[in-house]
Amino acid sequence: YIFGNGIMAEIAHYYFENHTDYQVKAFIVDDEFFNDKLFCEKKVLSISEFLKLNKDKLKIFIALGYRNLNQIREDKFQFFKQKGYRFASYISEKASIFIDQKNIGENCMILENNVVQPFVTIGNNVFIWSGNHIGHHSKIEDNVYISSQVVISGNVLIGKNSFIGVNSTFRDNIKIGEYSI
């Protein structure tokens, strides 16, 4: 199940359906935004409808962008986490990931052509768009959005809820504070 019915949800749907073993069952939206019955040719459920399903047999992916420094995505992630839901993540098989899956949090999206070097830690609810370099021993905290062509050198800390714009570069051994752009 994918939460959202915008561009991010459409992109998540494409990757999950075409590049994983997951099968997207439906999309979920807030009750007040429940208008359309179909999105990407899949059923749309209100949160109220979704909460009636057996959560033990499903996973959810929160497909919201970086608005308000990722706060809206974080709020939905926390809402479903507190209710005991499990989360899917998408990690492209065309990304070069040199860390164990346990070093990558829940509800993450890591697209193609990323290099994630050894000893990196990636928090929950992190989106890493295509074509980035995440250097050794770096830590990406929760609810971060990294756009394309970003270079993060070794031993860098990216604080929670940060947005890292296209072509940003960070030298070794620096710390980026929380809620940074």
Short mmCIF file of C-alpha atoms in Angstrom, two decimals:
data_model
loop_
_atom_site.label_atom_id
_atom_site.label_comp_id
_atom_site.label_asym_id
_atom_site.label_seq_id
_atom_site.Cartn_x
_atom_site.Cartn_y
_atom_site.Cartn_z
CA TYR A 1 0.00 0.00 0.00
CA ILE A 2 1.28 3.46 -0.88
CA PHE A 3 0.24 6.53 1.07
CA GLY A 4 -0.26 9.44 -1.30
CA ASN A 5 -1.72 10.13 -4.72
CA GLY A 6 0.64 12.69 -6.20
CA ILE A 7 3.84 12.62 -8.22
CA MET A 8 5.85 10.88 -5.49
CA ALA A 9 3.21 8.16 -5.19
CA GLU A 10 3.20 7.68 -8.96
CA ILE A 11 7.00 7.34 -8.98
CA ALA A 12 6.98 4.95 -6.00
CA HIS A 13 4.30 2.88 -7.72
CA TYR A 14 6.43 2.63 -10.86
CA TYR A 15 9.53 1.45 -8.99
CA PHE A 16 7.72 -0.99 -6.68
CA GLU A 17 5.67 -2.53 -9.49
CA ASN A 18 8.47 -2.77 -12.06
CA HIS A 19 11.58 -3.38 -9.99
CA THR A 20 10.57 -5.36 -6.88
CA ASP A 21 8.58 -8.41 -5.89
CA TYR A 22 6.06 -6.14 -4.16
CA GLN A 23 2.61 -5.78 -5.66
CA VAL A 24 0.92 -2.46 -4.93
CA LYS A 25 -2.62 -3.21 -3.74
CA ALA A 26 -3.96 0.33 -3.36
CA PHE A 27 -3.19 3.94 -2.54
CA ILE A 28 -4.18 5.64 0.72
CA VAL A 29 -5.14 9.28 1.29
CA ASP A 30 -6.36 11.32 4.24
CA ASP A 31 -10.13 11.13 4.64
CA GLU A 32 -10.54 14.81 3.78
CA PHE A 33 -8.68 14.33 0.47
CA PHE A 34 -10.56 11.20 -0.57
CA ASN A 35 -12.07 12.16 -3.94
CA ASP A 36 -10.82 9.78 -6.60
CA LYS A 37 -11.54 6.07 -6.49
CA LEU A 38 -8.60 5.17 -8.76
CA PHE A 39 -4.99 6.29 -9.09
CA CYS A 40 -2.50 4.63 -11.44
CA GLU A 41 -5.28 2.15 -12.18
CA LYS A 42 -5.32 1.03 -8.52
CA LYS A 43 -7.98 1.52 -5.88
CA VAL A 44 -7.70 4.54 -3.56
CA LEU A 45 -8.65 4.05 0.10
CA SER A 46 -9.29 6.64 2.77
CA ILE A 47 -7.23 6.23 5.94
CA SER A 48 -10.44 5.16 7.72
CA GLU A 49 -10.91 2.30 5.23
CA PHE A 50 -7.24 1.32 5.35
CA LEU A 51 -7.15 1.14 9.16
CA LYS A 52 -9.83 -1.59 9.03
CA LEU A 53 -7.50 -3.94 7.12
CA ASN A 54 -5.41 -6.58 8.90
CA LYS A 55 -2.08 -4.79 9.37
CA ASP A 56 -0.22 -8.07 9.94
CA LYS A 57 -0.53 -8.96 6.27
CA LEU A 58 0.64 -5.76 4.63
CA LYS A 59 3.33 -3.12 4.36
CA ILE A 60 2.97 0.56 3.67
CA PHE A 61 5.19 3.10 1.93
CA ILE A 62 4.75 6.81 2.64
CA ALA A 63 5.25 8.48 -0.75
CA LEU A 64 5.26 12.16 0.13
CA GLY A 65 7.89 14.69 -0.88
CA TYR A 66 9.99 17.20 1.00
CA ARG A 67 7.45 19.96 1.68
CA ASN A 68 7.88 21.68 5.05
CA LEU A 69 11.33 20.08 5.40
CA ASN A 70 9.90 16.58 5.18
CA GLN A 71 7.61 17.21 8.15
CA ILE A 72 4.42 16.05 6.43
CA ARG A 73 6.09 12.76 5.43
CA GLU A 74 7.47 12.39 8.96
CA ASP A 75 4.03 12.98 10.51
CA LYS A 76 2.44 10.25 8.37
CA PHE A 77 5.34 7.88 9.05
CA GLN A 78 4.95 8.44 12.81
CA PHE A 79 1.15 8.05 12.61
CA PHE A 80 1.40 4.61 11.02
CA LYS A 81 4.43 3.58 13.10
CA GLN A 82 2.53 4.30 16.33
CA LYS A 83 -0.32 2.14 15.06
CA GLY A 84 2.08 -0.78 14.56
CA TYR A 85 2.36 -0.87 10.78
CA ARG A 86 5.38 -2.25 8.96
CA PHE A 87 7.02 -0.29 6.15
CA ALA A 88 8.37 -1.18 2.73
CA SER A 89 11.50 0.43 1.34
CA TYR A 90 12.71 0.63 -2.22
CA ILE A 91 16.42 0.22 -2.91
CA SER A 92 17.32 0.10 -6.58
CA GLU A 93 19.28 -2.91 -7.71
CA LYS A 94 21.16 -0.41 -9.87
CA ALA A 95 22.53 1.38 -6.80
CA SER A 96 25.91 0.38 -5.40
CA ILE A 97 25.19 -0.20 -1.72
CA PHE A 98 28.15 -1.36 0.37
CA ILE A 99 26.38 -1.52 3.73
CA ASP A 100 24.21 -4.11 5.40
CA GLN A 101 20.44 -3.69 5.06
CA LYS A 102 20.24 -3.25 8.86
CA ASN A 103 22.05 0.11 8.41
CA ILE A 104 19.13 1.40 6.34
CA GLY A 105 15.95 2.47 8.13
CA GLU A 106 12.32 1.91 7.30
CA ASN A 107 10.33 3.67 4.56
CA CYS A 108 13.42 4.60 2.56
CA MET A 109 13.73 5.14 -1.17
CA ILE A 110 17.18 4.86 -2.74
CA LEU A 111 17.07 5.23 -6.50
CA GLU A 112 19.46 4.15 -9.26
CA ASN A 113 23.10 5.17 -9.66
CA ASN A 114 23.75 5.94 -6.02
CA VAL A 115 26.99 4.89 -4.36
CA VAL A 116 26.71 4.26 -0.64
CA GLN A 117 30.12 3.44 0.77
CA PRO A 118 30.97 1.18 3.74
CA PHE A 119 30.07 2.19 7.30
CA VAL A 120 27.27 4.58 6.24
CA THR A 121 24.09 4.71 8.31
CA ILE A 122 20.79 5.82 6.78
CA GLY A 123 17.87 6.64 9.09
CA ASN A 124 14.15 6.09 8.71
CA ASN A 125 12.03 7.79 6.08
CA VAL A 126 14.97 8.94 3.93
CA PHE A 127 14.67 9.58 0.19
CA ILE A 128 17.87 9.52 -1.86
CA TRP A 129 17.16 10.46 -5.46
CA SER A 130 19.35 9.19 -8.33
CA GLY A 131 23.05 9.70 -8.96
CA ASN A 132 24.58 10.55 -5.54
CA HIS A 133 27.73 9.62 -3.62
CA ILE A 134 27.40 8.97 0.12
CA GLY A 135 30.91 8.69 1.55
CA HIS A 136 32.22 6.22 4.13
CA HIS A 137 31.25 6.62 7.79
CA SER A 138 28.60 9.23 6.99
CA LYS A 139 25.29 9.31 8.82
CA ILE A 140 22.02 10.41 7.25
CA GLU A 141 19.49 11.01 10.03
CA ASP A 142 15.71 10.46 9.81
CA ASN A 143 13.36 12.21 7.37
CA VAL A 144 16.05 13.54 5.04
CA TYR A 145 15.58 14.16 1.31
CA ILE A 146 18.71 14.10 -0.86
CA SER A 147 18.08 15.22 -4.44
CA SER A 148 20.32 14.29 -7.42
CA GLN A 149 24.04 14.61 -8.07
CA VAL A 150 24.93 15.25 -4.41
CA VAL A 151 28.39 14.40 -3.10
CA ILE A 152 28.66 13.69 0.60
CA SER A 153 32.28 13.01 1.50
CA GLY A 154 33.44 10.76 4.33
CA ASN A 155 32.31 11.04 7.94
CA VAL A 156 29.59 13.65 7.31
CA LEU A 157 26.47 13.97 9.44
CA ILE A 158 23.28 15.15 7.72
CA GLY A 159 20.82 16.22 10.44
CA LYS A 160 17.23 15.06 10.52
CA ASN A 161 14.59 16.65 8.31
CA SER A 162 17.15 18.27 6.03
CA PHE A 163 16.72 18.90 2.32
CA ILE A 164 19.89 18.58 0.25
CA GLY A 165 19.53 20.26 -3.16
CA VAL A 166 20.83 19.23 -6.58
CA ASN A 167 24.63 19.33 -7.02
CA SER A 168 25.37 20.02 -3.33
CA THR A 169 28.80 18.98 -2.13
CA PHE A 170 29.94 18.37 1.45
CA ARG A 171 33.59 17.95 2.39
CA ASP A 172 34.85 15.39 4.93
CA ASN A 173 34.09 15.57 8.65
CA ILE A 174 31.35 18.20 8.76
CA LYS A 175 27.98 18.23 10.46
CA ILE A 176 24.84 19.65 8.87
CA GLY A 177 22.25 20.68 11.47
CA GLU A 178 18.67 19.48 11.69
CA TYR A 179 16.07 21.13 9.43
CA SER A 180 18.73 22.49 7.08
CA ILE A 181 18.35 23.37 3.42
#
